[in-house]
């Protein structure tokens, strides 16, 4: 026999999904969260429901919601505001629960994207700083100078006796390879 979700079962499904938030599960635990949803719904419905049925039903509910939102926007010419919806309707109506789930999922995705973008920007800045540091080191080798990285000043090393302490230095001595020295 094929299991068909009723309106009340859809509401229970959405409440459980909002509670467990499978979209926010840590990588590697997503299947466990979906299995938990299936187990709790199976006990609530008194019928065995599997993960695929739940995911398929959620996809159908979300698509139906997005289609109705698009039709509503075309009909009125404006998009309905989520804030304009009665908060209590989220737990009484299927559409309100779908709206709540979609809003949570979208918020999580945008936060995740923001964090990823910030991390990429930080990594790019670090790579740029490393390139400039390498460039300065190479320039010092070519020009036979020393960089005091702590103070950020250049010291000419015409004679090999001028040394500055308490900082890490990259030195070029004669025609040999650069040496990195650290004064403690």
PDB file of C-alpha atoms in Angstrom:
ATOM      1  CA  UNK A   1       0.000   0.000   0.000  1.00  0.00           C
ATOM      2  CA  UNK A   2       1.262   3.465  -0.908  1.00  0.00           C
ATOM      3  CA  UNK A   3       1.537   5.973   1.918  1.00  0.00           C
ATOM      4  CA  UNK A   4      -0.075   9.350   1.214  1.00  0.00           C
ATOM      5  CA  UNK A   5       0.554  12.341   3.445  1.00  0.00           C
ATOM      6  CA  UNK A   6      -2.520  14.100   4.796  1.00  0.00           C
ATOM      7  CA  UNK A   7      -2.590  17.815   5.622  1.00  0.00           C
ATOM      8  CA  UNK A   8      -2.066  17.080   9.335  1.00  0.00           C
ATOM      9  CA  UNK A   9       0.813  14.720   8.561  1.00  0.00           C
ATOM     10  CA  UNK A  10       2.396  17.419   6.388  1.00  0.00           C
ATOM     11  CA  UNK A  11       2.203  19.803   9.343  1.00  0.00           C
ATOM     12  CA  UNK A  12       3.789  17.228  11.648  1.00  0.00           C
ATOM     13  CA  UNK A  13       6.494  16.547   9.057  1.00  0.00           C
ATOM     14  CA  UNK A  14       7.297  20.253   8.751  1.00  0.00           C
ATOM     15  CA  UNK A  15       7.327  20.806  12.517  1.00  0.00           C
ATOM     16  CA  UNK A  16       9.784  17.938  12.913  1.00  0.00           C
ATOM     17  CA  UNK A  17      11.987  19.270  10.104  1.00  0.00           C
ATOM     18  CA  UNK A  18      11.964  22.757  11.649  1.00  0.00           C
ATOM     19  CA  UNK A  19      12.897  21.248  15.002  1.00  0.00           C
ATOM     20  CA  UNK A  20      15.766  19.051  13.735  1.00  0.00           C
ATOM     21  CA  UNK A  21      16.972  21.297  10.858  1.00  0.00           C
ATOM     22  CA  UNK A  22      18.544  18.625   8.621  1.00  0.00           C
ATOM     23  CA  UNK A  23      19.919  21.324   6.295  1.00  0.00           C
ATOM     24  CA  UNK A  24      22.148  22.532   9.157  1.00  0.00           C
ATOM     25  CA  UNK A  25      23.567  19.118  10.009  1.00  0.00           C
ATOM     26  CA  UNK A  26      27.328  18.786  10.098  1.00  0.00           C
ATOM     27  CA  UNK A  27      28.808  16.962   7.142  1.00  0.00           C
ATOM     28  CA  UNK A  28      28.701  13.251   7.838  1.00  0.00           C
ATOM     29  CA  UNK A  29      25.701  13.439  10.175  1.00  0.00           C
ATOM     30  CA  UNK A  30      23.048  14.475   7.649  1.00  0.00           C
ATOM     31  CA  UNK A  31      21.793  10.941   7.043  1.00  0.00           C
ATOM     32  CA  UNK A  32      21.490  10.353  10.789  1.00  0.00           C
ATOM     33  CA  UNK A  33      19.356  13.500  11.159  1.00  0.00           C
ATOM     34  CA  UNK A  34      17.088  12.424   8.297  1.00  0.00           C
ATOM     35  CA  UNK A  35      16.829   8.958   9.861  1.00  0.00           C
ATOM     36  CA  UNK A  36      15.838  10.573  13.174  1.00  0.00           C
ATOM     37  CA  UNK A  37      13.113  12.517  11.365  1.00  0.00           C
ATOM     38  CA  UNK A  38      11.872   9.312   9.715  1.00  0.00           C
ATOM     39  CA  UNK A  39      11.871   7.415  13.018  1.00  0.00           C
ATOM     40  CA  UNK A  40       9.965  10.095  14.912  1.00  0.00           C
ATOM     41  CA  UNK A  41       7.408  10.496  12.121  1.00  0.00           C
ATOM     42  CA  UNK A  42       6.959   6.733  11.829  1.00  0.00           C
ATOM     43  CA  UNK A  43       6.140   6.512  15.519  1.00  0.00           C
ATOM     44  CA  UNK A  44       3.830   9.547  15.318  1.00  0.00           C
ATOM     45  CA  UNK A  45       1.955   8.274  12.236  1.00  0.00           C
ATOM     46  CA  UNK A  46       1.886   4.617  13.256  1.00  0.00           C
ATOM     47  CA  UNK A  47       3.128   3.740   9.759  1.00  0.00           C
ATOM     48  CA  UNK A  48       6.694   3.113   8.619  1.00  0.00           C
ATOM     49  CA  UNK A  49       7.963   6.152   6.680  1.00  0.00           C
ATOM     50  CA  UNK A  50      11.407   6.144   5.083  1.00  0.00           C
ATOM     51  CA  UNK A  51      13.840   8.979   4.427  1.00  0.00           C
ATOM     52  CA  UNK A  52      13.194   9.058   0.675  1.00  0.00           C
ATOM     53  CA  UNK A  53       9.458   9.536   1.195  1.00  0.00           C
ATOM     54  CA  UNK A  54      10.135  12.424   3.578  1.00  0.00           C
ATOM     55  CA  UNK A  55      12.625  14.106   1.268  1.00  0.00           C
ATOM     56  CA  UNK A  56      10.346  13.695  -1.742  1.00  0.00           C
ATOM     57  CA  UNK A  57       7.401  15.138   0.190  1.00  0.00           C
ATOM     58  CA  UNK A  58       9.489  18.079   1.410  1.00  0.00           C
ATOM     59  CA  UNK A  59      10.659  18.799  -2.136  1.00  0.00           C
ATOM     60  CA  UNK A  60       7.059  18.725  -3.340  1.00  0.00           C
ATOM     61  CA  UNK A  61       5.869  21.032  -0.532  1.00  0.00           C
ATOM     62  CA  UNK A  62       8.691  23.516  -1.142  1.00  0.00           C
ATOM     63  CA  UNK A  63       8.072  23.550  -4.898  1.00  0.00           C
ATOM     64  CA  UNK A  64       4.344  24.047  -4.372  1.00  0.00           C
ATOM     65  CA  UNK A  65       5.075  26.909  -1.948  1.00  0.00           C
ATOM     66  CA  UNK A  66       7.492  28.614  -4.354  1.00  0.00           C
ATOM     67  CA  UNK A  67       5.012  28.253  -7.214  1.00  0.00           C
ATOM     68  CA  UNK A  68       2.206  29.783  -5.144  1.00  0.00           C
ATOM     69  CA  UNK A  69       4.506  32.641  -4.034  1.00  0.00           C
ATOM     70  CA  UNK A  70       5.444  33.326  -7.659  1.00  0.00           C
ATOM     71  CA  UNK A  71       1.784  33.238  -8.727  1.00  0.00           C
ATOM     72  CA  UNK A  72       0.887  35.578  -5.873  1.00  0.00           C
ATOM     73  CA  UNK A  73       3.655  37.998  -6.854  1.00  0.00           C
ATOM     74  CA  UNK A  74       2.519  37.952 -10.494  1.00  0.00           C
ATOM     75  CA  UNK A  75      -1.087  38.469  -9.487  1.00  0.00           C
ATOM     76  CA  UNK A  76      -0.566  41.390  -7.133  1.00  0.00           C
ATOM     77  CA  UNK A  77       2.606  42.784  -8.648  1.00  0.00           C
ATOM     78  CA  UNK A  78       4.371  42.800  -5.280  1.00  0.00           C
ATOM     79  CA  UNK A  79       6.059  40.157  -3.225  1.00  0.00           C
ATOM     80  CA  UNK A  80       4.441  39.225   0.063  1.00  0.00           C
ATOM     81  CA  UNK A  81       6.525  40.058   3.095  1.00  0.00           C
ATOM     82  CA  UNK A  82       7.312  37.268   5.528  1.00  0.00           C
ATOM     83  CA  UNK A  83       6.904  39.776   8.360  1.00  0.00           C
ATOM     84  CA  UNK A  84       3.347  40.511   7.261  1.00  0.00           C
ATOM     85  CA  UNK A  85       2.280  36.933   7.936  1.00  0.00           C
ATOM     86  CA  UNK A  86       0.708  36.177  11.293  1.00  0.00           C
ATOM     87  CA  UNK A  87       3.310  34.374  13.404  1.00  0.00           C
ATOM     88  CA  UNK A  88       0.716  32.037  14.909  1.00  0.00           C
ATOM     89  CA  UNK A  89      -0.243  30.782  11.445  1.00  0.00           C
ATOM     90  CA  UNK A  90       3.168  29.148  11.126  1.00  0.00           C
ATOM     91  CA  UNK A  91       2.070  26.398  13.476  1.00  0.00           C
ATOM     92  CA  UNK A  92      -1.545  26.170  12.336  1.00  0.00           C
ATOM     93  CA  UNK A  93      -1.251  26.169   8.548  1.00  0.00           C
ATOM     94  CA  UNK A  94       0.820  24.028   6.248  1.00  0.00           C
ATOM     95  CA  UNK A  95       1.801  27.043   4.112  1.00  0.00           C
ATOM     96  CA  UNK A  96       3.021  28.893   7.195  1.00  0.00           C
ATOM     97  CA  UNK A  97       5.165  25.942   8.229  1.00  0.00           C
ATOM     98  CA  UNK A  98       6.599  25.602   4.727  1.00  0.00           C
ATOM     99  CA  UNK A  99       7.336  29.347   4.733  1.00  0.00           C
ATOM    100  CA  UNK A 100       9.102  28.996   8.098  1.00  0.00           C
ATOM    101  CA  UNK A 101      11.167  26.019   6.924  1.00  0.00           C
ATOM    102  CA  UNK A 102      12.166  27.718   3.658  1.00  0.00           C
ATOM    103  CA  UNK A 103      13.109  30.907   5.550  1.00  0.00           C
ATOM    104  CA  UNK A 104      15.280  28.921   7.995  1.00  0.00           C
ATOM    105  CA  UNK A 105      16.936  27.003   5.182  1.00  0.00           C
ATOM    106  CA  UNK A 106      17.610  30.173   3.156  1.00  0.00           C
ATOM    107  CA  UNK A 107      18.992  31.958   6.211  1.00  0.00           C
ATOM    108  CA  UNK A 108      21.335  29.058   6.971  1.00  0.00           C
ATOM    109  CA  UNK A 109      22.549  28.914   3.359  1.00  0.00           C
ATOM    110  CA  UNK A 110      23.202  32.664   3.244  1.00  0.00           C
ATOM    111  CA  UNK A 111      25.088  32.551   6.571  1.00  0.00           C
ATOM    112  CA  UNK A 112      27.168  29.621   5.348  1.00  0.00           C
ATOM    113  CA  UNK A 113      27.930  31.471   2.117  1.00  0.00           C
ATOM    114  CA  UNK A 114      28.922  34.612   4.067  1.00  0.00           C
ATOM    115  CA  UNK A 115      31.292  32.633   6.282  1.00  0.00           C
ATOM    116  CA  UNK A 116      32.798  30.931   3.227  1.00  0.00           C
ATOM    117  CA  UNK A 117      33.257  34.284   1.450  1.00  0.00           C
ATOM    118  CA  UNK A 118      34.941  35.820   4.506  1.00  0.00           C
ATOM    119  CA  UNK A 119      37.269  32.822   4.783  1.00  0.00           C
ATOM    120  CA  UNK A 120      38.175  33.102   1.089  1.00  0.00           C
ATOM    121  CA  UNK A 121      38.877  36.827   1.470  1.00  0.00           C
ATOM    122  CA  UNK A 122      41.060  36.162   4.516  1.00  0.00           C
ATOM    123  CA  UNK A 123      42.959  33.427   2.649  1.00  0.00           C
ATOM    124  CA  UNK A 124      43.447  35.739  -0.347  1.00  0.00           C
ATOM    125  CA  UNK A 125      44.773  38.514   1.908  1.00  0.00           C
ATOM    126  CA  UNK A 126      47.192  36.072   3.539  1.00  0.00           C
ATOM    127  CA  UNK A 127      48.389  34.879   0.122  1.00  0.00           C
ATOM    128  CA  UNK A 128      48.911  38.483  -0.997  1.00  0.00           C
ATOM    129  CA  UNK A 129      50.878  39.258   2.163  1.00  0.00           C
ATOM    130  CA  UNK A 130      53.030  36.183   1.636  1.00  0.00           C
ATOM    131  CA  UNK A 131      53.681  37.215  -1.973  1.00  0.00           C
ATOM    132  CA  UNK A 132      54.729  40.713  -0.893  1.00  0.00           C
ATOM    133  CA  UNK A 133      56.984  39.254   1.788  1.00  0.00           C
ATOM    134  CA  UNK A 134      58.583  36.946  -0.758  1.00  0.00           C
ATOM    135  CA  UNK A 135      58.918  39.829  -3.202  1.00  0.00           C
ATOM    136  CA  UNK A 136      60.645  41.945  -0.533  1.00  0.00           C
ATOM    137  CA  UNK A 137      63.008  39.058   0.240  1.00  0.00           C
ATOM    138  CA  UNK A 138      63.926  38.652  -3.410  1.00  0.00           C
ATOM    139  CA  UNK A 139      64.399  42.400  -3.815  1.00  0.00           C
ATOM    140  CA  UNK A 140      66.727  42.393  -0.803  1.00  0.00           C
ATOM    141  CA  UNK A 141      68.784  39.625  -2.335  1.00  0.00           C
ATOM    142  CA  UNK A 142      69.082  41.572  -5.553  1.00  0.00           C
ATOM    143  CA  UNK A 143      69.873  44.910  -3.869  1.00  0.00           C
ATOM    144  CA  UNK A 144      72.048  43.386  -1.120  1.00  0.00           C
ATOM    145  CA  UNK A 145      70.014  44.854   1.770  1.00  0.00           C
ATOM    146  CA  UNK A 146      68.534  43.523   4.986  1.00  0.00           C
ATOM    147  CA  UNK A 147      64.922  43.900   6.089  1.00  0.00           C
ATOM    148  CA  UNK A 148      64.088  44.233   9.756  1.00  0.00           C
ATOM    149  CA  UNK A 149      60.622  42.619   9.584  1.00  0.00           C
ATOM    150  CA  UNK A 150      59.606  43.761  13.031  1.00  0.00           C
ATOM    151  CA  UNK A 151      60.428  47.432  12.456  1.00  0.00           C
ATOM    152  CA  UNK A 152      59.790  47.319   8.716  1.00  0.00           C
ATOM    153  CA  UNK A 153      62.968  49.264   7.900  1.00  0.00           C
ATOM    154  CA  UNK A 154      65.697  48.492   5.412  1.00  0.00           C
ATOM    155  CA  UNK A 155      69.331  48.438   6.466  1.00  0.00           C
ATOM    156  CA  UNK A 156      72.125  48.593   3.927  1.00  0.00           C
ATOM    157  CA  UNK A 157      74.610  45.763   4.321  1.00  0.00           C
ATOM    158  CA  UNK A 158      77.584  47.065   2.390  1.00  0.00           C
ATOM    159  CA  UNK A 159      79.814  45.720   5.125  1.00  0.00           C
ATOM    160  CA  UNK A 160      78.914  42.496   6.855  1.00  0.00           C
ATOM    161  CA  UNK A 161      79.188  44.005  10.319  1.00  0.00           C
ATOM    162  CA  UNK A 162      75.923  45.967  10.462  1.00  0.00           C
ATOM    163  CA  UNK A 163      73.396  43.769  12.208  1.00  0.00           C
ATOM    164  CA  UNK A 164      70.228  44.644  14.039  1.00  0.00           C
ATOM    165  CA  UNK A 165      69.020  42.471  16.916  1.00  0.00           C
ATOM    166  CA  UNK A 166      65.580  41.525  18.306  1.00  0.00           C
ATOM    167  CA  UNK A 167      63.975  40.837  14.937  1.00  0.00           C
ATOM    168  CA  UNK A 168      63.948  38.264  12.201  1.00  0.00           C
ATOM    169  CA  UNK A 169      66.051  39.281   9.198  1.00  0.00           C
ATOM    170  CA  UNK A 170      66.468  38.144   5.663  1.00  0.00           C
ATOM    171  CA  UNK A 171      70.023  38.895   4.553  1.00  0.00           C
ATOM    172  CA  UNK A 172      71.890  38.648   1.330  1.00  0.00           C
ATOM    173  CA  UNK A 173      75.608  38.348   1.820  1.00  0.00           C
ATOM    174  CA  UNK A 174      77.702  38.636  -1.280  1.00  0.00           C
ATOM    175  CA  UNK A 175      76.555  36.315  -4.003  1.00  0.00           C
ATOM    176  CA  UNK A 176      75.541  33.422  -1.783  1.00  0.00           C
ATOM    177  CA  UNK A 177      71.995  32.246  -1.085  1.00  0.00           C
ATOM    178  CA  UNK A 178      69.876  34.288   1.332  1.00  0.00           C
ATOM    179  CA  UNK A 179      69.965  33.314   4.946  1.00  0.00           C
ATOM    180  CA  UNK A 180      67.157  33.824   7.415  1.00  0.00           C
ATOM    181  CA  UNK A 181      68.393  34.732  10.850  1.00  0.00           C
ATOM    182  CA  UNK A 182      66.458  35.195  14.039  1.00  0.00           C
ATOM    183  CA  UNK A 183      67.867  37.173  16.928  1.00  0.00           C
ATOM    184  CA  UNK A 184      66.422  36.270  20.291  1.00  0.00           C
TER     185      UNK A 184
END
